[in-house]
Amino acid sequence: MSELFSEAWMQSFMEQWNAESELVDALAQIGFSSVIGYGFEGEEQPRGVISVENGQATAAGSFSGQALNWDIRCSEAQWKKWIAKPPGMMGLGMAFTSGKMKFKVGDYASMLKDPRMAAPFIKSFSVMGKA
């Protein structure tokens, strides 16, 4: 397995993302397009980035200064825990309110209030487990 959020890992994540019709189709229905950064808490920049256009991942790799719509941070241990056993809505909510998950960019609260976005966000964790 490649190092979490490395170039190779992000490429694998993109392939798995696009192979998951439940994720792609749900995001396509709402016209979701974003650049999403993933990284570790305490670091200045995210490590990996995935670009999504109408639900389809179109590019992925190491962060290189891209403008982000979302920048999601957790400890490495927390990421690995969720990759091994994807969280549900309650688990993510608890992680956010307790500070285990941070959004440096993006509005977590508004996303969770919209089930059309919340369900695919949760699904993305199970896709990470396949990367």
CSV table of N, CA, C and O in Angstrom, one decimal:
chain,number,residue,atom,x,y,z
A,1,MET,N,0.8,-1.2,0.0
A,1,MET,CA,0.0,0.0,0.0
A,1,MET,C,0.9,1.2,0.0
A,1,MET,O,1.8,1.3,0.7
A,2,SER,N,0.6,2.2,-0.8
A,2,SER,CA,1.3,3.4,-0.9
A,2,SER,C,1.1,4.3,0.3
A,2,SER,O,0.1,4.1,1.0
A,3,GLU,N,2.0,5.2,0.6
A,3,GLU,CA,1.8,6.1,1.7
A,3,GLU,C,0.6,6.9,1.5
A,3,GLU,O,0.3,7.4,0.4
A,4,LEU,N,-0.2,7.1,2.6
A,4,LEU,CA,-1.4,7.8,2.6
A,4,LEU,C,-1.3,9.2,2.0
A,4,LEU,O,-0.4,10.0,2.4
A,5,PHE,N,-2.1,9.5,1.0
A,5,PHE,CA,-2.2,10.8,0.3
A,5,PHE,C,-0.9,11.1,-0.5
A,5,PHE,O,-0.8,12.2,-1.0
A,6,SER,N,-0.1,10.1,-0.8
A,6,SER,CA,1.0,10.3,-1.7
A,6,SER,C,0.4,10.4,-3.2
A,6,SER,O,-0.7,10.1,-3.4
A,7,GLU,N,1.3,10.7,-4.1
A,7,GLU,CA,0.9,10.8,-5.5
A,7,GLU,C,0.2,9.4,-5.9
A,7,GLU,O,-0.9,9.4,-6.5
A,8,ALA,N,0.9,8.3,-5.7
A,8,ALA,CA,0.4,7.0,-6.1
A,8,ALA,C,-0.9,6.7,-5.4
A,8,ALA,O,-1.8,6.1,-6.0
A,9,TRP,N,-1.0,7.0,-4.1
A,9,TRP,CA,-2.2,6.7,-3.3
A,9,TRP,C,-3.4,7.5,-3.9
A,9,TRP,O,-4.5,7.0,-4.1
A,10,MET,N,-3.1,8.8,-4.2
A,10,MET,CA,-4.2,9.6,-4.7
A,10,MET,C,-4.7,9.1,-6.1
A,10,MET,O,-5.9,9.2,-6.4
A,11,GLN,N,-3.7,8.7,-6.9
A,11,GLN,CA,-4.1,8.1,-8.2
A,11,GLN,C,-5.0,6.9,-8.0
A,11,GLN,O,-6.0,6.7,-8.7
A,12,SER,N,-4.7,6.0,-7.1
A,12,SER,CA,-5.5,4.9,-6.8
A,12,SER,C,-6.9,5.3,-6.3
A,12,SER,O,-7.9,4.7,-6.6
A,13,PHE,N,-6.9,6.3,-5.4
A,13,PHE,CA,-8.1,6.8,-4.8
A,13,PHE,C,-9.0,7.3,-6.0
A,13,PHE,O,-10.2,7.0,-6.0
A,14,MET,N,-8.4,8.0,-6.9
A,14,MET,CA,-9.2,8.5,-8.1
A,14,MET,C,-9.8,7.4,-8.9
A,14,MET,O,-11.0,7.4,-9.2
A,15,GLU,N,-9.0,6.3,-9.1
A,15,GLU,CA,-9.6,5.2,-9.9
A,15,GLU,C,-10.7,4.5,-9.1
A,15,GLU,O,-11.7,4.2,-9.7
A,16,GLN,N,-10.6,4.3,-7.8
A,16,GLN,CA,-11.6,3.7,-7.0
A,16,GLN,C,-12.8,4.6,-6.9
A,16,GLN,O,-14.0,4.2,-6.9
A,17,TRP,N,-12.6,5.9,-6.8
A,17,TRP,CA,-13.7,6.9,-6.8
A,17,TRP,C,-14.6,6.7,-8.1
A,17,TRP,O,-15.8,6.6,-8.0
A,18,ASN,N,-13.9,6.7,-9.2
A,18,ASN,CA,-14.6,6.6,-10.5
A,18,ASN,C,-15.3,5.3,-10.7
A,18,ASN,O,-16.2,5.2,-11.5
A,19,ALA,N,-14.8,4.3,-10.0
A,19,ALA,CA,-15.4,2.9,-10.1
A,19,ALA,C,-16.6,2.8,-9.3
A,19,ALA,O,-17.3,1.8,-9.4
A,20,GLU,N,-16.8,3.7,-8.4
A,20,GLU,CA,-18.0,3.6,-7.4
A,20,GLU,C,-19.1,4.4,-7.9
A,20,GLU,O,-19.3,5.6,-7.6
A,21,SER,N,-20.0,3.8,-8.7
A,21,SER,CA,-21.1,4.5,-9.3
A,21,SER,C,-22.0,5.2,-8.3
A,21,SER,O,-22.6,6.2,-8.6
A,22,GLU,N,-22.2,4.6,-7.1
A,22,GLU,CA,-23.0,5.2,-6.1
A,22,GLU,C,-22.5,6.6,-5.7
A,22,GLU,O,-23.3,7.5,-5.4
A,23,LEU,N,-21.2,6.7,-5.7
A,23,LEU,CA,-20.6,8.0,-5.3
A,23,LEU,C,-20.7,9.0,-6.5
A,23,LEU,O,-21.2,10.1,-6.4
A,24,VAL,N,-20.2,8.5,-7.7
A,24,VAL,CA,-20.1,9.4,-8.9
A,24,VAL,C,-21.5,9.9,-9.3
A,24,VAL,O,-21.8,11.0,-9.5
A,25,ASP,N,-22.5,8.9,-9.3
A,25,ASP,CA,-23.8,9.3,-9.7
A,25,ASP,C,-24.5,10.2,-8.8
A,25,ASP,O,-25.2,11.2,-9.2
A,26,ALA,N,-24.4,10.0,-7.5
A,26,ALA,CA,-25.0,10.9,-6.5
A,26,ALA,C,-24.5,12.3,-6.6
A,26,ALA,O,-25.2,13.3,-6.5
A,27,LEU,N,-23.2,12.4,-6.8
A,27,LEU,CA,-22.6,13.8,-7.0
A,27,LEU,C,-22.9,14.4,-8.3
A,27,LEU,O,-23.1,15.6,-8.4
A,28,ALA,N,-23.0,13.6,-9.3
A,28,ALA,CA,-23.3,14.1,-10.7
A,28,ALA,C,-24.8,14.7,-10.6
A,28,ALA,O,-25.0,15.7,-11.3
A,29,GLN,N,-25.7,14.1,-9.9
A,29,GLN,CA,-27.0,14.6,-9.8
A,29,GLN,C,-27.1,16.0,-9.3
A,29,GLN,O,-28.1,16.7,-9.6
A,30,ILE,N,-26.2,16.3,-8.4
A,30,ILE,CA,-26.2,17.7,-7.8
A,30,ILE,C,-25.2,18.6,-8.5
A,30,ILE,O,-25.0,19.7,-8.0
A,31,GLY,N,-24.5,18.1,-9.5
A,31,GLY,CA,-23.6,19.0,-10.2
A,31,GLY,C,-22.3,19.3,-9.4
A,31,GLY,O,-21.8,20.4,-9.5
A,32,PHE,N,-21.9,18.4,-8.5
A,32,PHE,CA,-20.8,18.6,-7.6
A,32,PHE,C,-19.5,18.6,-8.3
A,32,PHE,O,-19.1,17.7,-9.0
A,33,SER,N,-18.8,19.8,-8.3
A,33,SER,CA,-17.5,20.0,-8.8
A,33,SER,C,-16.7,20.7,-7.8
A,33,SER,O,-17.1,21.8,-7.3
A,34,SER,N,-15.5,20.1,-7.4
A,34,SER,CA,-14.7,20.7,-6.3
A,34,SER,C,-13.3,20.2,-6.4
A,34,SER,O,-13.0,19.1,-7.0
A,35,VAL,N,-12.4,20.9,-5.8
A,35,VAL,CA,-11.0,20.5,-5.6
A,35,VAL,C,-10.9,20.2,-4.1
A,35,VAL,O,-11.1,21.1,-3.3
A,36,ILE,N,-10.6,19.0,-3.8
A,36,ILE,CA,-10.6,18.6,-2.4
A,36,ILE,C,-9.2,18.2,-1.9
A,36,ILE,O,-8.5,17.3,-2.6
A,37,GLY,N,-8.7,18.8,-0.9
A,37,GLY,CA,-7.4,18.5,-0.3
A,37,GLY,C,-7.6,17.6,0.9
A,37,GLY,O,-8.5,17.7,1.7
A,38,TYR,N,-6.6,16.7,1.1
A,38,TYR,CA,-6.6,15.8,2.2
A,38,TYR,C,-5.2,15.9,2.9
A,38,TYR,O,-4.2,15.9,2.2
A,39,GLY,N,-5.2,15.9,4.2
A,39,GLY,CA,-3.9,16.0,4.9
A,39,GLY,C,-4.0,15.7,6.4
A,39,GLY,O,-5.1,15.3,6.9
A,40,PHE,N,-2.9,16.0,7.0
A,40,PHE,CA,-2.8,15.7,8.5
A,40,PHE,C,-2.9,17.0,9.3
A,40,PHE,O,-2.4,18.1,8.9
A,41,GLU,N,-3.6,16.9,10.4
A,41,GLU,CA,-3.7,18.1,11.3
A,41,GLU,C,-2.3,18.6,11.7
A,41,GLU,O,-1.3,17.8,11.8
A,42,GLY,N,-2.1,19.9,11.8
A,42,GLY,CA,-0.9,20.5,12.2
A,42,GLY,C,0.1,20.8,11.1
A,42,GLY,O,1.0,21.5,11.3
A,43,GLU,N,-0.2,20.3,9.9
A,43,GLU,CA,0.6,20.6,8.7
A,43,GLU,C,0.1,21.8,8.0
A,43,GLU,O,-1.2,22.0,8.0
A,44,GLU,N,1.0,22.6,7.4
A,44,GLU,CA,0.5,23.8,6.8
A,44,GLU,C,-0.3,23.6,5.5
A,44,GLU,O,-1.3,24.3,5.3
A,45,GLN,N,0.1,22.6,4.7
A,45,GLN,CA,-0.6,22.3,3.5
A,45,GLN,C,-1.2,20.9,3.5
A,45,GLN,O,-0.6,20.0,4.1
A,46,PRO,N,-2.2,20.6,2.7
A,46,PRO,CA,-2.6,19.2,2.5
A,46,PRO,C,-1.6,18.4,1.8
A,46,PRO,O,-0.7,19.0,1.1
A,47,ARG,N,-1.7,17.1,1.8
A,47,ARG,CA,-0.7,16.3,1.1
A,47,ARG,C,-1.2,15.9,-0.3
A,47,ARG,O,-0.4,15.8,-1.2
A,48,GLY,N,-2.5,15.5,-0.3
A,48,GLY,CA,-3.0,15.1,-1.6
A,48,GLY,C,-4.3,15.9,-2.0
A,48,GLY,O,-4.9,16.5,-1.2
A,49,VAL,N,-4.5,15.8,-3.3
A,49,VAL,CA,-5.7,16.6,-3.9
A,49,VAL,C,-6.4,15.7,-4.9
A,49,VAL,O,-5.7,15.0,-5.7
A,50,ILE,N,-7.7,15.9,-4.9
A,50,ILE,CA,-8.5,15.2,-6.0
A,50,ILE,C,-9.4,16.3,-6.6
A,50,ILE,O,-10.0,17.1,-5.8
A,51,SER,N,-9.5,16.3,-7.9
A,51,SER,CA,-10.4,17.3,-8.6
A,51,SER,C,-11.6,16.5,-9.1
A,51,SER,O,-11.4,15.4,-9.7
A,52,VAL,N,-12.8,17.0,-8.8
A,52,VAL,CA,-14.0,16.4,-9.2
A,52,VAL,C,-14.8,17.3,-10.0
A,52,VAL,O,-15.0,18.5,-9.7
A,53,GLU,N,-15.3,16.8,-11.2
A,53,GLU,CA,-16.2,17.6,-12.1
A,53,GLU,C,-17.4,16.8,-12.3
A,53,GLU,O,-17.4,15.7,-12.8
A,54,ASN,N,-18.6,17.4,-11.9
A,54,ASN,CA,-19.9,16.7,-12.0
A,54,ASN,C,-19.8,15.3,-11.5
A,54,ASN,O,-20.3,14.4,-12.1
A,55,GLY,N,-19.2,15.1,-10.3
A,55,GLY,CA,-19.1,13.8,-9.6
A,55,GLY,C,-18.0,12.9,-10.0
A,55,GLY,O,-17.6,12.0,-9.3
A,56,GLN,N,-17.4,13.1,-11.2
A,56,GLN,CA,-16.3,12.3,-11.7
A,56,GLN,C,-15.0,12.9,-11.3
A,56,GLN,O,-14.7,14.1,-11.5
A,57,ALA,N,-14.1,12.0,-10.7
A,57,ALA,CA,-12.7,12.5,-10.4
A,57,ALA,C,-12.0,12.6,-11.7
A,57,ALA,O,-11.9,11.7,-12.5
A,58,THR,N,-11.4,13.8,-11.9
A,58,THR,CA,-10.7,14.1,-13.2
A,58,THR,C,-9.2,14.2,-13.1
A,58,THR,O,-8.5,14.1,-14.0
A,59,ALA,N,-8.7,14.4,-11.8
A,59,ALA,CA,-7.3,14.5,-11.6
A,59,ALA,C,-7.0,14.3,-10.1
A,59,ALA,O,-7.9,14.5,-9.3
A,60,ALA,N,-5.9,13.7,-9.8
A,60,ALA,CA,-5.5,13.5,-8.4
A,60,ALA,C,-4.0,13.4,-8.3
A,60,ALA,O,-3.3,13.0,-9.3
A,61,GLY,N,-3.5,13.8,-7.2
A,61,GLY,CA,-2.0,13.7,-7.0
A,61,GLY,C,-1.6,14.5,-5.7
A,61,GLY,O,-2.4,14.8,-4.9
A,62,SER,N,-0.4,14.8,-5.7
A,62,SER,CA,0.2,15.6,-4.6
A,62,SER,C,-0.3,17.0,-4.7
A,62,SER,O,-0.5,17.6,-5.8
A,63,PHE,N,-0.5,17.7,-3.5
A,63,PHE,CA,-0.8,19.1,-3.5
A,63,PHE,C,0.3,19.9,-4.0
A,63,PHE,O,1.5,19.7,-3.7
A,64,SER,N,0.0,20.9,-4.9
A,64,SER,CA,1.0,21.7,-5.5
A,64,SER,C,0.5,23.2,-5.6
A,64,SER,O,0.7,23.8,-6.6
A,65,GLY,N,-0.3,23.6,-4.6
A,65,GLY,CA,-0.7,25.0,-4.5
A,65,GLY,C,-2.1,25.2,-5.2
A,65,GLY,O,-2.4,26.4,-5.3
A,66,GLN,N,-2.8,24.2,-5.6
A,66,GLN,CA,-4.1,24.4,-6.2
A,66,GLN,C,-5.0,25.1,-5.2
A,66,GLN,O,-4.9,25.0,-4.0
A,67,ALA,N,-5.9,25.9,-5.8
A,67,ALA,CA,-7.0,26.5,-5.0
A,67,ALA,C,-8.0,25.4,-4.6
A,67,ALA,O,-8.3,24.6,-5.4
A,68,LEU,N,-8.3,25.4,-3.3
A,68,LEU,CA,-9.2,24.3,-2.8
A,68,LEU,C,-10.6,24.8,-2.4
A,68,LEU,O,-10.7,25.9,-1.9
A,69,ASN,N,-11.5,23.9,-2.7
A,69,ASN,CA,-12.9,24.1,-2.2
A,69,ASN,C,-13.1,23.5,-0.9
A,69,ASN,O,-13.9,23.9,-0.1
A,70,TRP,N,-12.3,22.4,-0.6
A,70,TRP,CA,-12.4,21.7,0.6
A,70,TRP,C,-11.0,21.3,1.0
A,70,TRP,O,-10.2,20.9,0.2
A,71,ASP,N,-10.7,21.4,2.3
A,71,ASP,CA,-9.4,21.0,2.8
A,71,ASP,C,-9.6,20.3,4.1
A,71,ASP,O,-10.0,20.9,5.1
A,72,ILE,N,-9.5,18.9,4.1
A,72,ILE,CA,-10.0,18.1,5.3
A,72,ILE,C,-8.7,17.6,6.0
A,72,ILE,O,-7.9,17.0,5.3
A,73,ARG,N,-8.7,17.7,7.3
A,73,ARG,CA,-7.5,17.3,8.1
A,73,ARG,C,-7.9,16.5,9.3
A,73,ARG,O,-8.9,16.7,9.9
A,74,CYS,N,-7.1,15.5,9.5
A,74,CYS,CA,-7.2,14.6,10.7
A,74,CYS,C,-5.8,14.1,11.0
A,74,CYS,O,-4.9,14.3,10.2
A,75,SER,N,-5.7,13.5,12.2
A,75,SER,CA,-4.4,12.9,12.5
A,75,SER,C,-4.3,11.7,11.6
A,75,SER,O,-5.2,11.1,11.0
A,76,GLU,N,-3.0,11.2,11.4
A,76,GLU,CA,-2.8,10.1,10.5
A,76,GLU,C,-3.5,8.8,11.1
A,76,GLU,O,-4.1,8.1,10.4
A,77,ALA,N,-3.5,8.7,12.4
A,77,ALA,CA,-4.1,7.6,13.1
A,77,ALA,C,-5.6,7.6,12.8
A,77,ALA,O,-6.2,6.5,12.6
A,78,GLN,N,-6.2,8.8,12.9
A,78,GLN,CA,-7.7,8.9,12.6
A,78,GLN,C,-8.0,8.5,11.2
A,78,GLN,O,-9.0,7.8,10.9
A,79,TRP,N,-7.2,9.0,10.2
A,79,TRP,CA,-7.5,8.7,8.8
A,79,TRP,C,-7.4,7.1,8.6
A,79,TRP,O,-8.3,6.5,8.0
A,80,LYS,N,-6.4,6.5,9.2
A,80,LYS,CA,-6.2,5.1,9.1
A,80,LYS,C,-7.3,4.3,9.7
A,80,LYS,O,-7.8,3.3,9.2
A,81,LYS,N,-7.8,4.8,10.8
A,81,LYS,CA,-9.0,4.2,11.5
A,81,LYS,C,-10.2,4.2,10.6
A,81,LYS,O,-10.9,3.2,10.4
A,82,TRP,N,-10.5,5.4,10.0
A,82,TRP,CA,-11.6,5.5,9.1
A,82,TRP,C,-11.5,4.7,7.8
A,82,TRP,O,-12.4,4.2,7.2
A,83,ILE,N,-10.2,4.6,7.3
A,83,ILE,CA,-10.0,3.9,6.1
A,83,ILE,C,-10.3,2.4,6.3
A,83,ILE,O,-10.8,1.7,5.5
A,84,ALA,N,-9.8,1.9,7.5
A,84,ALA,CA,-10.1,0.5,7.9
A,84,ALA,C,-11.5,0.2,8.2
A,84,ALA,O,-12.0,-0.8,7.8
A,85,LYS,N,-12.2,1.2,8.8
A,85,LYS,CA,-13.6,1.0,9.1
A,85,LYS,C,-14.3,2.3,8.9
A,85,LYS,O,-14.3,3.2,9.8
A,86,PRO,N,-14.9,2.5,7.7
A,86,PRO,CA,-15.5,3.8,7.4
A,86,PRO,C,-16.5,4.3,8.4
A,86,PRO,O,-17.3,3.5,8.9
A,87,PRO,N,-16.5,5.6,8.8
A,87,PRO,CA,-17.5,6.1,9.8
A,87,PRO,C,-18.9,6.3,9.2
A,87,PRO,O,-19.0,6.4,8.0
A,88,GLY,N,-19.8,6.4,10.1
A,88,GLY,CA,-21.2,6.7,9.7
A,88,GLY,C,-21.4,8.2,10.0
A,88,GLY,O,-20.4,8.9,10.4
A,89,MET,N,-22.6,8.7,9.8
A,89,MET,CA,-22.9,10.1,10.0
A,89,MET,C,-22.6,10.5,11.4
A,89,MET,O,-22.0,11.6,11.7
A,90,MET,N,-23.0,9.7,12.4
A,90,MET,CA,-22.8,10.1,13.8
A,90,MET,C,-21.3,10.1,14.1
A,90,MET,O,-20.8,11.0,14.8
A,91,GLY,N,-20.5,9.2,13.6
A,91,GLY,CA,-19.1,9.2,13.9
A,91,GLY,C,-18.4,10.4,13.3
A,91,GLY,O,-17.5,11.0,13.9
A,92,LEU,N,-18.8,10.8,12.1
A,92,LEU,CA,-18.2,12.0,11.5
A,92,LEU,C,-18.6,13.2,12.3
A,92,LEU,O,-17.8,14.1,12.5
A,93,GLY,N,-19.9,13.3,12.7
A,93,GLY,CA,-20.3,14.4,13.5
A,93,GLY,C,-19.6,14.6,14.8
A,93,GLY,O,-19.1,15.7,15.2
A,94,MET,N,-19.4,13.4,15.4
A,94,MET,CA,-18.6,13.4,16.7
A,94,MET,C,-17.2,13.9,16.5
A,94,MET,O,-16.6,14.6,17.3
A,95,ALA,N,-16.6,13.4,15.4
A,95,ALA,CA,-15.2,13.7,15.1
A,95,ALA,C,-15.1,15.2,14.8
A,95,ALA,O,-14.1,15.9,15.2
A,96,PHE,N,-16.0,15.8,14.1
A,96,PHE,CA,-16.0,17.2,13.8
A,96,PHE,C,-16.2,18.0,15.1
A,96,PHE,O,-15.4,19.0,15.4
A,97,THR,N,-17.2,17.7,15.9
A,97,THR,CA,-17.4,18.5,17.1
A,97,THR,C,-16.3,18.3,18.1
A,97,THR,O,-16.1,19.3,18.9
A,98,SER,N,-15.7,17.2,18.2
A,98,SER,CA,-14.6,17.0,19.1
A,98,SER,C,-13.2,17.5,18.6
A,98,SER,O,-12.2,17.5,19.3
A,99,GLY,N,-13.2,17.9,17.4
A,99,GLY,CA,-11.9,18.5,16.8
A,99,GLY,C,-11.0,17.4,16.2
A,99,GLY,O,-9.9,17.7,15.8
A,100,LYS,N,-11.5,16.2,16.1
A,100,LYS,CA,-10.6,15.1,15.5
A,100,LYS,C,-10.6,15.3,14.0
A,100,LYS,O,-9.7,14.8,13.3
A,101,MET,N,-11.6,16.0,13.4
A,101,MET,CA,-11.6,16.3,12.0
A,101,MET,C,-11.8,17.8,11.9
A,101,MET,O,-12.6,18.4,12.5
A,102,LYS,N,-10.9,18.4,11.0
A,102,LYS,CA,-11.0,19.8,10.8
A,102,LYS,C,-11.1,20.1,9.3
A,102,LYS,O,-10.6,19.4,8.5
A,103,PHE,N,-11.9,21.1,9.0
A,103,PHE,CA,-12.0,21.6,7.7
A,103,PHE,C,-11.3,23.0,7.6
A,103,PHE,O,-11.9,23.9,8.1
A,104,LYS,N,-10.2,23.0,7.0
A,104,LYS,CA,-9.5,24.3,6.9
A,104,LYS,C,-10.1,25.1,5.8
A,104,LYS,O,-10.1,26.3,5.8
A,105,VAL,N,-10.7,24.5,4.8
A,105,VAL,CA,-11.5,25.1,3.8
A,105,VAL,C,-12.8,24.3,3.6
A,105,VAL,O,-12.7,23.0,3.6
A,106,GLY,N,-13.9,24.9,3.4
A,106,GLY,CA,-15.2,24.2,3.2
A,106,GLY,C,-16.1,24.3,4.4
A,106,GLY,O,-15.6,24.5,5.5
A,107,ASP,N,-17.4,24.2,4.2
A,107,ASP,CA,-18.4,24.4,5.2
A,107,ASP,C,-19.0,23.0,5.6
A,107,ASP,O,-19.9,22.6,4.9
A,108,TYR,N,-18.4,22.4,6.6
A,108,TYR,CA,-18.8,21.1,7.0
A,108,TYR,C,-20.3,21.1,7.4
A,108,TYR,O,-21.1,20.2,7.1
A,109,ALA,N,-20.7,22.1,8.2
A,109,ALA,CA,-22.1,22.1,8.7
A,109,ALA,C,-23.1,22.2,7.6
A,109,ALA,O,-24.1,21.4,7.6
A,110,SER,N,-22.9,23.0,6.5
A,110,SER,CA,-23.8,23.1,5.5
A,110,SER,C,-23.9,21.8,4.6
A,110,SER,O,-24.9,21.4,4.2
A,111,MET,N,-22.7,21.2,4.5
A,111,MET,CA,-22.6,19.9,3.8
A,111,MET,C,-23.5,18.8,4.5
A,111,MET,O,-24.2,18.1,3.9
A,112,LEU,N,-23.3,18.7,5.8
A,112,LEU,CA,-24.0,17.7,6.6
A,112,LEU,C,-25.5,17.9,6.6
A,112,LEU,O,-26.3,17.0,6.7
A,113,LYS,N,-26.0,19.2,6.4
A,113,LYS,CA,-27.4,19.5,6.4
A,113,LYS,C,-28.0,19.1,5.1
A,113,LYS,O,-29.3,19.1,5.0
A,114,ASP,N,-27.2,18.8,4.1
A,114,ASP,CA,-27.7,18.5,2.8
A,114,ASP,C,-27.5,17.0,2.5
A,114,ASP,O,-26.3,16.6,2.2
A,115,PRO,N,-28.5,16.1,2.7
A,115,PRO,CA,-28.2,14.7,2.5
A,115,PRO,C,-27.7,14.3,1.1
A,115,PRO,O,-27.0,13.3,1.0
A,116,ARG,N,-27.9,15.2,0.1
A,116,ARG,CA,-27.4,14.9,-1.2
A,116,ARG,C,-25.9,15.0,-1.2
A,116,ARG,O,-25.2,14.4,-2.1
A,117,MET,N,-25.3,15.7,-0.3
A,117,MET,CA,-23.8,15.8,-0.1
A,117,MET,C,-23.3,14.9,1.0
A,117,MET,O,-22.2,14.4,0.9
A,118,ALA,N,-24.1,14.8,2.1
A,118,ALA,CA,-23.6,14.1,3.2
A,118,ALA,C,-23.4,12.6,2.9
A,118,ALA,O,-22.3,12.0,3.3
A,119,ALA,N,-24.3,12.0,2.2
A,119,ALA,CA,-24.2,10.5,1.9
A,119,ALA,C,-23.0,10.2,1.1
A,119,ALA,O,-22.2,9.3,1.4
A,120,PRO,N,-22.7,11.0,0.0
A,120,PRO,CA,-21.5,10.8,-0.8
A,120,PRO,C,-20.2,11.0,0.0
A,120,PRO,O,-19.2,10.3,-0.2
A,121,PHE,N,-20.3,12.0,0.9
A,121,PHE,CA,-19.1,12.3,1.7
A,121,PHE,C,-18.7,11.1,2.5
A,121,PHE,O,-17.6,10.6,2.6
A,122,ILE,N,-19.7,10.5,3.1
A,122,ILE,CA,-19.5,9.3,3.9
A,122,ILE,C,-19.0,8.1,3.0
A,122,ILE,O,-18.1,7.4,3.4
A,123,LYS,N,-19.6,8.0,1.9
A,123,LYS,CA,-19.2,7.0,0.9
A,123,LYS,C,-17.8,7.1,0.5
A,123,LYS,O,-17.1,6.1,0.3
A,124,SER,N,-17.3,8.3,0.5
A,124,SER,CA,-15.9,8.5,0.0
A,124,SER,C,-14.9,7.8,1.0
A,124,SER,O,-13.8,7.4,0.6
A,125,PHE,N,-15.3,7.6,2.2
A,125,PHE,CA,-14.4,7.0,3.2
A,125,PHE,C,-14.2,5.5,2.9
A,125,PHE,O,-13.2,4.9,3.0
A,126,SER,N,-15.3,4.9,2.4
A,126,SER,CA,-15.2,3.4,2.1
A,126,SER,C,-14.4,3.3,0.8
A,126,SER,O,-13.7,2.3,0.6
A,127,VAL,N,-14.5,4.3,-0.1
A,127,VAL,CA,-13.7,4.3,-1.3
A,127,VAL,C,-12.2,4.4,-1.0
A,127,VAL,O,-11.4,3.8,-1.6
A,128,MET,N,-11.9,5.2,0.0
A,128,MET,CA,-10.5,5.4,0.5
A,128,MET,C,-9.9,4.0,0.9
A,128,MET,O,-8.7,3.8,0.6
A,129,GLY,N,-10.7,3.2,1.5
A,129,GLY,CA,-10.3,1.9,1.9
A,129,GLY,C,-9.9,1.0,0.8
A,129,GLY,O,-9.2,0.0,1.0
A,130,LYS,N,-10.3,1.3,-0.4
A,130,LYS,CA,-10.0,0.5,-1.6
A,130,LYS,C,-8.7,1.0,-2.3
A,130,LYS,O,-8.2,0.3,-3.2
A,131,ALA,N,-8.3,2.2,-2.0
A,131,ALA,CA,-7.2,2.8,-2.7
A,131,ALA,C,-5.9,2.1,-2.4
A,131,ALA,O,-5.7,1.5,-1.4
